[in-house]
XYZ file of N, CA, C and O in Angstrom:
672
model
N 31.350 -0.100 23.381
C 32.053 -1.381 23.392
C 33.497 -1.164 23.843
O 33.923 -2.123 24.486
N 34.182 -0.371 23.712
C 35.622 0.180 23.697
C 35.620 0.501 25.284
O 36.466 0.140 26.102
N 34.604 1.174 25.482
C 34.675 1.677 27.018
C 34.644 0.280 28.120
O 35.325 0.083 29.126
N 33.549 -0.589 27.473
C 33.658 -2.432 28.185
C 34.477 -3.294 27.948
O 34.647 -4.287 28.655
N 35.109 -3.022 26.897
C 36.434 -4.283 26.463
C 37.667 -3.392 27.349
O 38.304 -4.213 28.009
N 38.166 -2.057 27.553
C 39.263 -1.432 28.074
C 39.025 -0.660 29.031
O 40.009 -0.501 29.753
N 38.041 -0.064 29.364
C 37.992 1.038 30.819
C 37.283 0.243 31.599
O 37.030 0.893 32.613
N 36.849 -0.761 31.667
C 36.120 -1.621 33.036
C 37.665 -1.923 33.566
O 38.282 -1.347 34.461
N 38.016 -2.849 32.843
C 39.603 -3.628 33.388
C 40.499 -2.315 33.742
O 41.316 -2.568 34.628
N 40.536 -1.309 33.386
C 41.124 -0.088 33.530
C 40.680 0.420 34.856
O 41.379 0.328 35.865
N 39.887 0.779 34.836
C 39.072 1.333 36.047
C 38.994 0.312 37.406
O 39.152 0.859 38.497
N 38.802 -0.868 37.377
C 39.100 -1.976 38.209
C 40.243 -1.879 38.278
O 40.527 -2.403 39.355
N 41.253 -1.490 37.751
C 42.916 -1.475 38.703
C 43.369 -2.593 38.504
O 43.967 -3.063 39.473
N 43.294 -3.517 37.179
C 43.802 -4.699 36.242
C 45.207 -4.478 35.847
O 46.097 -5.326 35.911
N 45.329 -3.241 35.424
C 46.327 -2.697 34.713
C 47.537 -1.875 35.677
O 48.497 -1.221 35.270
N 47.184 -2.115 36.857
C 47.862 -1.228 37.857
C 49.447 -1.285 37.564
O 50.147 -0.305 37.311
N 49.750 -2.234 37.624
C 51.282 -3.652 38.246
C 51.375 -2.840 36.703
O 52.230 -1.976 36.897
N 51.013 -2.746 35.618
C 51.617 -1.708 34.669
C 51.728 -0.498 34.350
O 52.053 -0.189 33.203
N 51.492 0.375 35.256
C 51.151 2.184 35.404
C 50.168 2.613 35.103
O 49.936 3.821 35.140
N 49.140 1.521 34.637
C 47.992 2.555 33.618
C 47.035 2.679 35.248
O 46.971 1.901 36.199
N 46.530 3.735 35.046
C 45.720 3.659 36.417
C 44.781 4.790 35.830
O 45.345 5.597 35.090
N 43.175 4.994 36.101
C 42.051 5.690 35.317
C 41.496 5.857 36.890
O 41.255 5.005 37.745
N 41.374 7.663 36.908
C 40.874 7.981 38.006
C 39.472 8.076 38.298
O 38.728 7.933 37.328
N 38.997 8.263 39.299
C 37.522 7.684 39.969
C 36.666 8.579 39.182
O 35.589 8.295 38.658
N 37.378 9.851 39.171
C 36.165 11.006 37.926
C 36.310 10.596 36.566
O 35.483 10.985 35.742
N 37.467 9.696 36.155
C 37.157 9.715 34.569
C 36.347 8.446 34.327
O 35.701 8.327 33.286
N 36.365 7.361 35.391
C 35.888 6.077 34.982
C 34.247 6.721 35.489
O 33.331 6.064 34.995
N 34.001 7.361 35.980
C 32.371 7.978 36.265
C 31.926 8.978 35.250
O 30.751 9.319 35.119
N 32.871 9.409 34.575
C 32.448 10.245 33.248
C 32.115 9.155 32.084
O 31.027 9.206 31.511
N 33.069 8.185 31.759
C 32.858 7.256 30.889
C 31.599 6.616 31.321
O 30.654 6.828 30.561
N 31.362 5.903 32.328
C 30.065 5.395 32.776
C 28.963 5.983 32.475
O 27.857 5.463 32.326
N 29.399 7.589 32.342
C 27.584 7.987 32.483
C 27.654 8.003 30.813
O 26.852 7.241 30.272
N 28.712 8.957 29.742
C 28.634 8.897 28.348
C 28.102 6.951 27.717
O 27.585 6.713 26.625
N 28.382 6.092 28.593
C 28.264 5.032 27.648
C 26.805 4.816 27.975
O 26.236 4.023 27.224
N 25.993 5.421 29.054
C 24.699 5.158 29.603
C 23.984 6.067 28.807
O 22.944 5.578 28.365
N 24.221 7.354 28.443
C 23.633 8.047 26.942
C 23.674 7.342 25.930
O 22.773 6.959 25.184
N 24.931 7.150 25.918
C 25.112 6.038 24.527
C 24.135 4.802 23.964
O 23.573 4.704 22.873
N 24.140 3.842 25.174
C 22.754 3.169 25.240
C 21.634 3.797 25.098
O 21.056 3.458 24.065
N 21.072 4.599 25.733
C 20.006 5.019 25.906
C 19.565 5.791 24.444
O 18.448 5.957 23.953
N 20.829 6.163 23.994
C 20.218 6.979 22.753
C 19.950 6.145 21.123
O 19.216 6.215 20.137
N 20.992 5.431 21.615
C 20.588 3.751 20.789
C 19.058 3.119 20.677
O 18.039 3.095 19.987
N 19.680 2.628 21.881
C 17.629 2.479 22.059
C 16.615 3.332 21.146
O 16.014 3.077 20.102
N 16.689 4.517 22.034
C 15.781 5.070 21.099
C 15.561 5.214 19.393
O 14.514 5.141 18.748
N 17.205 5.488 18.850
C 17.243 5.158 17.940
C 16.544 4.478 16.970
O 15.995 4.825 15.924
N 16.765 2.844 17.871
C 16.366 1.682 17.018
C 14.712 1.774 16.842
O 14.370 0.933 16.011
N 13.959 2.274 17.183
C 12.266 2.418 17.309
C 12.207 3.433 15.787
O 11.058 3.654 15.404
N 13.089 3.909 15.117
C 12.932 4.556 14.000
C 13.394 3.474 12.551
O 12.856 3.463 11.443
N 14.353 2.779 12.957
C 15.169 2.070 12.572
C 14.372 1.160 11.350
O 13.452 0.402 11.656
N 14.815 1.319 9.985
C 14.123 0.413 8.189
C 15.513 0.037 8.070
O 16.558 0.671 7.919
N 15.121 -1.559 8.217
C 16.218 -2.300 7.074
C 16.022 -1.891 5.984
O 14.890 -1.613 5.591
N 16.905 -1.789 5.387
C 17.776 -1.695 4.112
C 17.231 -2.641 3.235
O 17.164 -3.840 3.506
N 16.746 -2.014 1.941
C 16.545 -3.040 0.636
C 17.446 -3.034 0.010
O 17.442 -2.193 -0.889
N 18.571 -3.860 0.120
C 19.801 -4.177 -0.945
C 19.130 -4.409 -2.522
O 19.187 -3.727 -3.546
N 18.674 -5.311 -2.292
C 18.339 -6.040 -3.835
C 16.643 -5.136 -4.576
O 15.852 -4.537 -3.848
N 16.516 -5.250 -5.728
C 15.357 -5.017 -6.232
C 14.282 -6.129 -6.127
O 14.776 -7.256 -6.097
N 12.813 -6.078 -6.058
C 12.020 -6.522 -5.677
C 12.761 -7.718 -6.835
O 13.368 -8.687 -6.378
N 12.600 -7.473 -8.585
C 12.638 -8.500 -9.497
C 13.512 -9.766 -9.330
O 13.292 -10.921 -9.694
N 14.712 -9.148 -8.586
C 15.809 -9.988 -8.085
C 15.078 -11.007 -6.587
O 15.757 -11.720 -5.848
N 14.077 -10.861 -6.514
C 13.906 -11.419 -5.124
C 12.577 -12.826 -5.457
O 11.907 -13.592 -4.764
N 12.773 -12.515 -7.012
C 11.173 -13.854 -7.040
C 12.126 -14.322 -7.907
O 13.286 -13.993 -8.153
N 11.035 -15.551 -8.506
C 11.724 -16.783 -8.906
C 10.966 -16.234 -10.417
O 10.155 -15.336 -10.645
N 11.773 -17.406 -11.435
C 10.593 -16.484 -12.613
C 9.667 -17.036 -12.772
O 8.822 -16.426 -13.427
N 9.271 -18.553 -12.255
C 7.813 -18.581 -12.283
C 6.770 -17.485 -11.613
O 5.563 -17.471 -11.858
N 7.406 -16.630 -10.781
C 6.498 -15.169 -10.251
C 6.708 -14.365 -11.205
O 5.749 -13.703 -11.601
N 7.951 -14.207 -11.807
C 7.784 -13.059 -12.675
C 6.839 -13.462 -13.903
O 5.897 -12.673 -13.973
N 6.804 -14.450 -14.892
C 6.053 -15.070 -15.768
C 4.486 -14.787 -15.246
O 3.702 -14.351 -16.088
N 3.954 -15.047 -13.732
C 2.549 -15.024 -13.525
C 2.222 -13.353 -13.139
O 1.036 -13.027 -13.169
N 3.118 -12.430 -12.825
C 3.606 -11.666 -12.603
C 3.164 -10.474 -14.178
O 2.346 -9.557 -14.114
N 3.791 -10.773 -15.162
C 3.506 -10.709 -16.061
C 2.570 -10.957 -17.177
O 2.580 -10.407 -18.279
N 1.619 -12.021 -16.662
C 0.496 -12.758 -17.307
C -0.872 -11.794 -16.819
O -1.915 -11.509 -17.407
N -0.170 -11.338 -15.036
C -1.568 -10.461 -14.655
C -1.388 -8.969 -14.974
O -2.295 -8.157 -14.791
N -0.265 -8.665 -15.424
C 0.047 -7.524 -16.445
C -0.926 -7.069 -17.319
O -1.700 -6.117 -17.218
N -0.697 -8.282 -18.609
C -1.191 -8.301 -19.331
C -2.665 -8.637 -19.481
O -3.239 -8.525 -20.564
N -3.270 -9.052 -18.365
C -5.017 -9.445 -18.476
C -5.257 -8.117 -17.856
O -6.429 -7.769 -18.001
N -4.534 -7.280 -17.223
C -4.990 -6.099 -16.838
C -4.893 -4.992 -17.506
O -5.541 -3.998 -17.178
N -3.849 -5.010 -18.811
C -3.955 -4.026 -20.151
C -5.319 -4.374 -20.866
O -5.856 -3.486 -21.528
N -5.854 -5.501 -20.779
C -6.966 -5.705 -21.378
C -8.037 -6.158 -21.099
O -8.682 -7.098 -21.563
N -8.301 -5.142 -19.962
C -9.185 -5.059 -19.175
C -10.028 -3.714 -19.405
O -9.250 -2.765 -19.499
N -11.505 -3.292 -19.538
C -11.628 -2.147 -19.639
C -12.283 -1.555 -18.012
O -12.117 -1.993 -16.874
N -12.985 -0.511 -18.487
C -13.403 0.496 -17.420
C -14.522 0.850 -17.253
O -14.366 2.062 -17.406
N -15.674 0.703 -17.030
C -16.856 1.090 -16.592
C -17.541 2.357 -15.880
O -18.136 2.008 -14.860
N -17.613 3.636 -16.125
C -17.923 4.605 -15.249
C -19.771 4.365 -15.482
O -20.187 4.543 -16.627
N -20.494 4.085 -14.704
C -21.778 4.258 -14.087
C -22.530 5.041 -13.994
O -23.177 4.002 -13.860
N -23.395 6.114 -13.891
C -23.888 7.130 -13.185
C -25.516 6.464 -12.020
O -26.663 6.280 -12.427
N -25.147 6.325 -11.032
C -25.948 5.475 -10.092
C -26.922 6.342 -9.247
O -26.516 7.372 -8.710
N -28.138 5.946 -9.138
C -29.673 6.869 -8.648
C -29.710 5.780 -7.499
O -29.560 4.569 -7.338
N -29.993 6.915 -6.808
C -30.690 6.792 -5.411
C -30.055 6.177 -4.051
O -30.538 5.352 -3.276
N -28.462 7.042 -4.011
C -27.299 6.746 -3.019
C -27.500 7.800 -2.169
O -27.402 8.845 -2.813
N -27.724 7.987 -1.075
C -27.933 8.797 -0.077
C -26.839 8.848 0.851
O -26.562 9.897 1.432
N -26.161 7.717 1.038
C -25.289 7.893 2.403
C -23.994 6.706 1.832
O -23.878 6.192 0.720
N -22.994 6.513 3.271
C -22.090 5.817 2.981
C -22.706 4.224 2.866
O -22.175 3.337 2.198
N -24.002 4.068 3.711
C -24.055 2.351 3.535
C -24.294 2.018 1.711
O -23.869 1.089 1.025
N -25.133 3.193 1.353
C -25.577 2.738 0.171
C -24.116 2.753 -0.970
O -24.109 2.224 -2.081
N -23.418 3.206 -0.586
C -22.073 3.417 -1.504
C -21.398 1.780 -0.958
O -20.993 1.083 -1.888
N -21.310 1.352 0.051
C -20.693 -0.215 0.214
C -22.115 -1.007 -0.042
O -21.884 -2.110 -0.537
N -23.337 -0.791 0.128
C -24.022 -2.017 -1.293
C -23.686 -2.562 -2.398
O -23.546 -3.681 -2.891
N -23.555 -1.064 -2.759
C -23.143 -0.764 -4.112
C -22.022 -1.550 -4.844
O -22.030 -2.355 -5.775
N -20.990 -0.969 -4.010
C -19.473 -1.376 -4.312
C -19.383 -3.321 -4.013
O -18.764 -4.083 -4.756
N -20.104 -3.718 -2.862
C -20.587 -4.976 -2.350
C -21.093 -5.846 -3.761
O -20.410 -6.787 -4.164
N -22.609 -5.348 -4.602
C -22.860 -5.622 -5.699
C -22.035 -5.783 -6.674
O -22.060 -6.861 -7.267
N -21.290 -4.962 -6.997
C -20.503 -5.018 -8.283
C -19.473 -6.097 -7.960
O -19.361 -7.138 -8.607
N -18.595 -5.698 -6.711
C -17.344 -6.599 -7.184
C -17.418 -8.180 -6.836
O -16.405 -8.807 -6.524
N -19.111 -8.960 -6.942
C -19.399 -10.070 -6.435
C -19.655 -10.550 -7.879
O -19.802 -11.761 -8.048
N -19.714 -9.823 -8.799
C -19.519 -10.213 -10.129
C -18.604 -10.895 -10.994
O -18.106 -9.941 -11.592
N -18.186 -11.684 -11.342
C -17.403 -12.032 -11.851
C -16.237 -11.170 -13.267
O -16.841 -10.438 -14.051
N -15.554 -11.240 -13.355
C -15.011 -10.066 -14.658
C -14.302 -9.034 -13.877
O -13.391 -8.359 -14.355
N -14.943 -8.869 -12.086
C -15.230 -7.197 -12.254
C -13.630 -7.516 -11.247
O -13.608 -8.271 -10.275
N -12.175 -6.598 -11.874
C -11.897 -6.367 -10.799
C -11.221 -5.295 -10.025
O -10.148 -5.299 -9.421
N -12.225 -4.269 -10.215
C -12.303 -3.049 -8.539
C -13.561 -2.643 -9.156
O -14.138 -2.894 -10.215
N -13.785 -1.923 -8.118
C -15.338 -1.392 -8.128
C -15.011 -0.167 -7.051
O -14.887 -0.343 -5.839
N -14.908 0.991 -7.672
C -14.537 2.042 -6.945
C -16.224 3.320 -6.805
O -16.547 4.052 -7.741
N -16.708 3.283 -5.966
C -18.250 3.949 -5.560
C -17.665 5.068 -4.978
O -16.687 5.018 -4.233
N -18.495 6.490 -5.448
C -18.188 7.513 -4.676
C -19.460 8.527 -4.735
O -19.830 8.940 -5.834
N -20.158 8.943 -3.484
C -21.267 9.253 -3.759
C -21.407 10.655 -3.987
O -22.439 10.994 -4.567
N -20.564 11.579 -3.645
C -20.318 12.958 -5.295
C -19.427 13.066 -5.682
O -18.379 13.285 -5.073
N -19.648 12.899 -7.224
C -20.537 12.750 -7.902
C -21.276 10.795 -7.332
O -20.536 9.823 -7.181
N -22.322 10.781 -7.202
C -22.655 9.042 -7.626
C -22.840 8.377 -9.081
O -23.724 8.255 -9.929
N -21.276 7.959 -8.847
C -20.894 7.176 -9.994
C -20.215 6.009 -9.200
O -19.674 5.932 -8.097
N -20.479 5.102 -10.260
C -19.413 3.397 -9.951
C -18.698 3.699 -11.074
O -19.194 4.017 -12.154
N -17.211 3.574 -10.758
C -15.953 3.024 -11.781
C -15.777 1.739 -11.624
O -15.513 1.323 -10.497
N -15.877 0.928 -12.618
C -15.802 -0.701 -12.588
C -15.028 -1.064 -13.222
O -15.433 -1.176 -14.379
N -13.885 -1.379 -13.072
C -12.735 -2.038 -13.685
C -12.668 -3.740 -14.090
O -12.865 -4.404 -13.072
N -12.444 -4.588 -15.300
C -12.544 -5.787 -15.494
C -12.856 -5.859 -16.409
O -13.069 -4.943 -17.202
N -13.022 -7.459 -16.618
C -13.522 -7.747 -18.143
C -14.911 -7.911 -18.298
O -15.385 -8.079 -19.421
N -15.834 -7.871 -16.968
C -17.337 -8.007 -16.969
C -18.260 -7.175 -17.816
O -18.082 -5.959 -17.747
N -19.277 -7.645 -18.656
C -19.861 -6.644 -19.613
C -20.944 -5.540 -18.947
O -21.397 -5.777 -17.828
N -21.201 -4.756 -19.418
C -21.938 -3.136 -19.209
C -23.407 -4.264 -18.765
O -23.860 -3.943 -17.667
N -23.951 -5.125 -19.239
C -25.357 -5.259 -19.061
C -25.607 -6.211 -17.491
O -26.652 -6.048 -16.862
N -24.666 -7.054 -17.062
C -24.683 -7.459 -15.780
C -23.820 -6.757 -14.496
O -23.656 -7.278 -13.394
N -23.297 -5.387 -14.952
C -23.507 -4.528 -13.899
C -24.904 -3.616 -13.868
O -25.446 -3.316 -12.804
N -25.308 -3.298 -14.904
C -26.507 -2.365 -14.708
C -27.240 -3.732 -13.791
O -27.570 -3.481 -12.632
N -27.447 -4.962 -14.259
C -28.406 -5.507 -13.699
C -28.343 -5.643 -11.935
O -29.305 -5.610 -11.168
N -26.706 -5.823 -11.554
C -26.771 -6.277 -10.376
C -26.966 -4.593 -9.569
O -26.829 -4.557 -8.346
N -27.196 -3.627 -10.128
C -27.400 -2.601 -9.458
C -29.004 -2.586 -9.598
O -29.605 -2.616 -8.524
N -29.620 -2.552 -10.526
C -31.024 -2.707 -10.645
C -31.595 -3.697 -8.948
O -32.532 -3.455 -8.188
N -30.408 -4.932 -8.904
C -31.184 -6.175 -8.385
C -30.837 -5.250 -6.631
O -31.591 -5.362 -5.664
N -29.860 -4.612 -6.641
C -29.718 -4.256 -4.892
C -30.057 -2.850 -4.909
O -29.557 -2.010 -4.160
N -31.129 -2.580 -5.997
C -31.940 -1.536 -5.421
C -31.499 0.247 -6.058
O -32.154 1.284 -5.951
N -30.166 0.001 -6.701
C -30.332 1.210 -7.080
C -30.016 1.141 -8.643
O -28.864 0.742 -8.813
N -30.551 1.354 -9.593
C -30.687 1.559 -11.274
C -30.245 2.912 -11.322
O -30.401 3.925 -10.640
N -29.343 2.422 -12.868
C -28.417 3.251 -12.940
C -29.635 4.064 -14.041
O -30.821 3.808 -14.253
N -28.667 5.178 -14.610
C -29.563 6.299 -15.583
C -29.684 5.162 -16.584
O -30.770 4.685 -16.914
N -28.422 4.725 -17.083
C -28.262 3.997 -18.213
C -28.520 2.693 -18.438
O -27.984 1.934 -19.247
N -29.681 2.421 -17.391
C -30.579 1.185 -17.430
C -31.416 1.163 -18.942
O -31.490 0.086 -19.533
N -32.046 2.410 -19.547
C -32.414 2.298 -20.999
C -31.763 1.833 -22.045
O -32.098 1.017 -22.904
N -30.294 2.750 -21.799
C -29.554 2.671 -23.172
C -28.456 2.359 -22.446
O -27.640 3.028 -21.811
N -28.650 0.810 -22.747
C -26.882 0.605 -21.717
C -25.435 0.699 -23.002
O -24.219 0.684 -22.809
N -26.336 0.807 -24.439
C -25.093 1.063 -25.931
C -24.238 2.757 -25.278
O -23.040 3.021 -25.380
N -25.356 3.670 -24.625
C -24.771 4.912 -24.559
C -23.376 4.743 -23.190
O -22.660 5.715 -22.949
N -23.213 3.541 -22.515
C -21.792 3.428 -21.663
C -21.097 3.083 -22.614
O -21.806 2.690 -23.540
N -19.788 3.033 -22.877
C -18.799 2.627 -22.976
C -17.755 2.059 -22.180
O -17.784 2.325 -20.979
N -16.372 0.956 -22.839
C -15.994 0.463 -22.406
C -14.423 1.441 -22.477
O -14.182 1.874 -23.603
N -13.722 1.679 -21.735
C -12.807 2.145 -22.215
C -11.321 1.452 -21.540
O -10.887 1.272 -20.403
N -10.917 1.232 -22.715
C -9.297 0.617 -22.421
C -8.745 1.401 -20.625
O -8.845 2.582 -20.292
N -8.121 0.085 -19.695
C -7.416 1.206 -18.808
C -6.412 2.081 -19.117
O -6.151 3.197 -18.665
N -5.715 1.188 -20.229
C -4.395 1.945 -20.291
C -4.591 3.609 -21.063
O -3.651 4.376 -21.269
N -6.145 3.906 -21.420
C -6.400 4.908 -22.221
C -6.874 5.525 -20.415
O -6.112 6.329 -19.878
N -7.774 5.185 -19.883
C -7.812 5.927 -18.600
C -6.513 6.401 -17.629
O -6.564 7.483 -17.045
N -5.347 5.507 -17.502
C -4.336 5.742 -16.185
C -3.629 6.931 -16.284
O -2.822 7.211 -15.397
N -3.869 7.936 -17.558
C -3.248 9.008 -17.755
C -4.460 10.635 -17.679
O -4.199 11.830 -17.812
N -5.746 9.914 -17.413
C -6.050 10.951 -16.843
C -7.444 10.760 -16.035
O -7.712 9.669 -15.532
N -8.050 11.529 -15.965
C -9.596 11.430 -14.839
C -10.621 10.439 -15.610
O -10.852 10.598 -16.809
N -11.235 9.384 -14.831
C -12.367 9.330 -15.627
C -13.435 9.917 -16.248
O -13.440 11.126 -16.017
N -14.028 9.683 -16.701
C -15.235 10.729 -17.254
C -16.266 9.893 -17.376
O -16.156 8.672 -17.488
N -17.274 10.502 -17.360
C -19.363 10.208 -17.504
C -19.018 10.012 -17.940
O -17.821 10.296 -17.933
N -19.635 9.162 -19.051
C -20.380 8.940 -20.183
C -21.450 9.976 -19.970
O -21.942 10.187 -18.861
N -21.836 10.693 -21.202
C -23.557 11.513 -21.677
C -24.504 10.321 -21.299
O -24.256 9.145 -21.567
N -25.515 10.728 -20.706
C -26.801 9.468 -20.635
C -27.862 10.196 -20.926
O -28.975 9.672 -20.977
């Protein structure tokens, strides 16, 4: 900017009638440094993250924070579902799977992984209409007999470490 607000008019011979006079090699040195200059700008800017001044909390209204907080709390009391699921062979049968569960109501994630093949089911949906909707798209779980031997377990007792089987 310094080089366009004062060495153009400089270099054009504006300033003559007052002694300042900028010779043909320095106004061609400045020309090419301000053409790096650009150029390295440019590139620059393709890397370039605005700045988060403020914290996210500062940026909602509190009717967000209040609903914000409401899904907090339905999600502390929410439990966890680990599965042990028969007869997953490949990736389609792991998105059936995962497809089945989270069309359930209660349920919300449904995390399928086919080793080990287990469903982690997160929500408030009960143990006996996930076994069923796995029964209904084809694959029954172990604990289709004794669905008392799953348990439900608090998340906030899971987020501190691995899930685990249940024994079936």
């Amino acid at each position: 900017l310094g080089f366009n607000a004062i060495g153009i008019p400089v270099a054009a011979g504006l300033l003559q009638p007052l002694g300042i006079v900028l010779p043909p090699w320095a106004a061609g040195l400045a020309m090419a440094l301000s053409s790096v200059c650009v150029v390295t700008s440019s590139l620059l800017l393709a890397r370039y993250q605005q700045p988060r001044f403020f914290p996210d909390s500062e940026l909602t209204s509190p009717e967000e924070e209040e609903a914000a907080a409401a899904a907090a709390e339905e999600e502390a009391r929410e439990g966890e579902h680990v599965i042990k699921v028969t007869g997953m062979s490949c990736g389609k049968c792991v998105s059936r799977v995962t497809t089945a569960l989270q069309a359930l109501p209660g349920v919300t994630s449904a995390h399928v992984t086919l080793e080990p093949p287990v469903a982690t089911v997160r929500g408030s949906a009960p143990l006996s209409p996930l076994l069923l909707a796995l029964s209904a798209a084809g694959y029954p779980s172990s604990s289709d007999q004794d669905p008392a031997s799953s348990t439900t377990v608090p998340v906030a007792a899971t987020s501190a470490r691995a899930p685990q089987v249940p024994a079936f």
